[in-house]
Amino acid sequence: MGSEGRSWSGVGAAAGSGAEAKATTAVVSAAAPAEIPTSSASVDISMPLPEMSPHIIRLCKELLQGWSSLDSSCFSIETVSGGITNLLLKVSVKEDTGNESSVTVRLYGPNTDLVIDRKRELQAIPYLSAAGFGARLLGIFENGVVQSFINARTLSPADMREPRIAAEIARELHRFHQVDIPGSKEPQLWNDIFKFLKKASALKFEDTTKQERYETISFREIQDEVKELKDLSDLLHAPVVYAHNDLLSGNLMLNDLEAKLYFIDFEYGSYSYRGYDIANHFNEYAGFDCDYNLYPDKDVQYHFFRNYLQPDRPNEAHDLEALYVETNTFRLASHIYWALWALIQAKVSPIDFDYLGYFFLRYGECKKQMDSCLSLVQSFLSGLRNG
Ligand SMILES: Nc1ncnc2c1ncn2[C@@H]1O[C@H](COP(=O)(O)OP(=O)(O)OP(=O)(O)O)[C@@H](O)[C@H]1O
């Protein structure tokens, strides 16, 4: 999305580039950070869609000036996804011209504020949006946001690993990491991990089987491992960037016709280490079956690094080794982050998913990779010391 047309005009304002622009040109334009319409309304996410629809329509009419005088019969609403954390709706209206315009309405899932810093997310979205990333923010309400609808397909894990697409993701990530978000530039990774650790280590489950499984976890051991990893990674002085932190296939959309790639969903975005963002993305090569054998080998990583470091002339990229070491150190941090996240979810999420099992999977993978990752960084650091 570009920074062009920064307020909801309701009539033919220029939207962002690419397919999304096509889908929404008639009514949508991006809002400047200070101008984004807000509403104090909230919508009960547990309502069935037919019951929820009049509330959603009222909300859209309140927030989207161009739709305010439309009759409710012009609206149609469908569910795009009931993702792990949110409910995402597509709201469309038929205009007099016969064109259809669509937006998305995202309702935050219950308890998601325990793992997502909404203030941080809402602060960043307008700037990311102005730099051309994600769906444009059109309105904010008490428990969600209205955004432009992106007309593109969601990537699968296999797409993401395809060399041509991987190169495009790397180039786009290079651009993403250059966005400046006002405010503190302190990396948040370790703060977030320690916050998760504190919450995750103080849980109590009513279900006795769950409680027994939970009690097998040694938080003292995790704490020591996190500390060791933090101290070691600090020695790398890794570049800090505004990181997406959740670049899984479901957060990558591609319009094939326009060859336009979209990064979406900035819920976990924060200032962090570039190598963390890349490692977290590589961990997602594991796909829905969580097959961590699909983690990219060195050649595949270097292909990504070349396009990330030198998008215009990938073959001239240098400092690949440093990025390789950073990435494969933060690979462990990514496992720990999502392992602890899953423990908190196991307690608070209404979704019927084996989050405890996911904790053991991610933490187990971290343990498995620990020795080789730590010796990689140690030998790199001793190489630097010895000149
Ligand atoms: N603005 C958009 N336009 C069109 N489709 C979208 C848009 N945002 C998200 N989607 C689609 O909805 C899916 C779920 O996206 P969403 O960001 O809501 O996930 P989520 O609720 O955060 O779930 P999870 O926690 O699993 O990531 C995406 O994979 C994509 O297919």
XYZ file of C-alpha atoms in Angstrom, residues 90-276:
187
model
C -14.964 -10.213 4.303
C -17.586 -7.497 3.976
C -18.663 -6.578 0.466
C -21.034 -4.034 -0.974
C -22.544 -3.837 -4.410
C -22.293 -0.300 -5.703
C -24.747 1.405 -8.087
C -22.188 0.910 -10.850
C -22.440 -2.846 -10.324
C -18.875 -2.984 -8.968
C -18.262 -4.847 -5.777
C -16.036 -3.354 -3.074
C -14.725 -5.348 -0.160
C -12.993 -4.812 3.135
C -11.981 -7.178 5.899
C -13.147 -6.894 9.479
C -10.813 -8.560 11.949
C -12.171 -9.386 15.401
C -9.516 -10.121 17.985
C -9.887 -13.487 19.659
C -10.466 -13.677 23.401
C -7.339 -13.377 25.565
C -5.105 -12.609 22.596
C -3.884 -9.492 24.380
C -1.884 -11.798 26.659
C 0.482 -12.599 23.806
C -0.083 -9.682 21.439
C 0.721 -6.079 22.172
C -2.172 -4.360 20.324
C -0.854 -0.891 21.024
C 2.450 -1.782 19.400
C 0.651 -3.329 16.425
C -1.668 -0.368 15.864
C 1.215 2.043 16.156
C 3.162 0.243 13.440
C 0.407 -0.588 10.926
C -0.020 2.927 9.477
C 3.727 3.244 8.853
C 4.018 -0.225 7.354
C 0.952 0.516 5.303
C 2.436 3.797 4.069
C 5.553 1.879 3.028
C 3.404 -0.469 0.967
C 3.022 -3.427 3.309
C -0.065 -5.346 4.264
C -3.656 -4.365 4.036
C -4.475 -0.712 4.552
C -5.910 0.225 7.904
C -9.332 1.791 7.365
C -10.795 1.851 10.845
C -10.215 0.798 14.420
C -12.856 -0.340 16.885
C -12.774 -1.646 20.435
C -11.907 -5.271 19.647
C -10.703 -5.204 16.071
C -9.825 -3.391 12.884
C -11.220 -2.810 9.399
C -8.689 -3.222 6.591
C -8.637 -3.345 2.837
C -9.290 -6.692 1.173
C -6.258 -8.131 -0.606
C -7.079 -9.889 -3.826
C -4.358 -12.521 -3.848
C -3.796 -16.146 -2.951
C -2.312 -17.250 0.331
C 0.951 -19.133 -0.069
C 1.381 -22.728 1.007
C 4.555 -23.806 2.832
C 5.712 -25.516 -0.385
C 5.231 -22.256 -2.378
C 7.282 -20.426 0.198
C 10.210 -22.801 -0.313
C 10.144 -22.420 -4.088
C 13.435 -20.641 -5.066
C 11.777 -17.923 -7.173
C 9.256 -17.102 -4.470
C 11.886 -17.410 -1.716
C 13.969 -14.782 -3.543
C 10.954 -12.482 -3.741
C 10.224 -12.955 -0.040
C 13.865 -12.134 0.739
C 13.755 -8.940 -1.358
C 10.494 -7.888 0.241
C 11.877 -8.617 3.698
C 14.873 -6.413 2.927
C 12.425 -3.599 2.176
C 10.303 -4.367 5.245
C 13.347 -4.190 7.483
C 14.032 -0.671 6.280
C 10.741 0.744 7.519
C 11.164 3.212 10.340
C 8.554 2.953 13.065
C 8.666 5.931 15.435
C 9.350 5.269 19.090
C 11.855 3.094 20.867
C 14.148 1.035 18.650
C 15.111 -1.293 21.499
C 14.918 -4.921 20.376
C 11.977 -6.578 22.108
C 12.798 -10.229 21.516
C 14.319 -11.097 24.870
C 11.892 -8.850 26.798
C 9.025 -10.697 25.135
C 10.562 -14.106 25.799
C 11.143 -13.288 29.478
C 7.570 -11.945 29.770
C 6.215 -15.150 28.208
C 8.447 -17.206 30.478
C 7.056 -15.468 33.554
C 3.459 -16.040 32.469
C 4.093 -19.575 31.228
C 5.764 -20.678 34.434
C 2.839 -19.631 36.638
C -0.012 -21.580 35.077
C -2.432 -23.969 36.672
C -4.612 -26.371 34.689
C -7.918 -27.769 35.934
C -7.494 -30.796 33.717
C -5.266 -33.173 35.728
C -3.647 -34.805 32.693
C -2.698 -31.365 31.400
C -1.433 -30.325 34.828
C 0.718 -33.452 35.065
C 2.224 -32.856 31.638
C 2.815 -29.215 32.550
C 4.598 -30.206 35.748
C 7.221 -32.143 33.793
C 8.553 -28.843 32.419
C 11.614 -27.376 34.124
C 11.285 -23.612 33.911
C 14.586 -23.189 35.729
C 16.278 -25.058 32.872
C 14.482 -22.982 30.244
C 15.409 -19.793 32.068
C 19.095 -20.812 32.079
C 18.987 -21.744 28.398
C 17.332 -18.470 27.449
C 19.909 -16.537 29.416
C 22.815 -18.406 27.834
C 21.366 -17.898 24.384
C 20.751 -14.208 24.991
C 24.282 -13.626 26.297
C 25.792 -15.456 23.361
C 23.653 -13.757 20.739
C 24.424 -10.345 22.285
C 28.063 -10.938 21.325
C 27.016 -11.017 17.680
C 25.829 -7.391 17.776
C 23.211 -8.384 15.242
C 21.492 -5.579 13.314
C 18.171 -4.507 14.778
C 15.247 -3.844 12.426
C 11.487 -3.583 12.583
C 10.730 -7.272 12.220
C 7.538 -9.031 11.167
C 8.239 -11.952 13.534
C 5.562 -14.265 12.106
C 6.372 -14.828 8.453
C 4.598 -18.113 7.965
C 2.952 -19.107 4.695
C -0.483 -17.959 5.888
C 0.889 -14.446 6.268
C 2.213 -14.289 2.717
C -0.146 -13.574 -0.155
C 0.711 -13.496 -3.831
C -1.111 -12.039 -6.778
C 0.385 -14.144 -9.572
C -0.923 -11.989 -12.412
C 0.670 -8.864 -11.023
C 3.610 -10.699 -9.440
C 2.838 -8.793 -6.259
C 3.744 -10.309 -2.920
C 2.016 -9.165 0.272
C 3.198 -9.547 3.835
C 0.156 -9.463 6.107
C -0.662 -9.691 9.806
C 1.695 -7.558 11.858
C 0.408 -8.709 15.237
C 3.797 -9.901 16.419
C 5.825 -7.109 14.782
C 8.462 -5.356 16.868
C 11.999 -4.081 16.757
C 14.073 -7.223 16.793
C 17.097 -8.857 15.181
C 17.063 -9.341 11.400
C 18.446 -12.854 11.879
C 15.546 -13.681 14.182
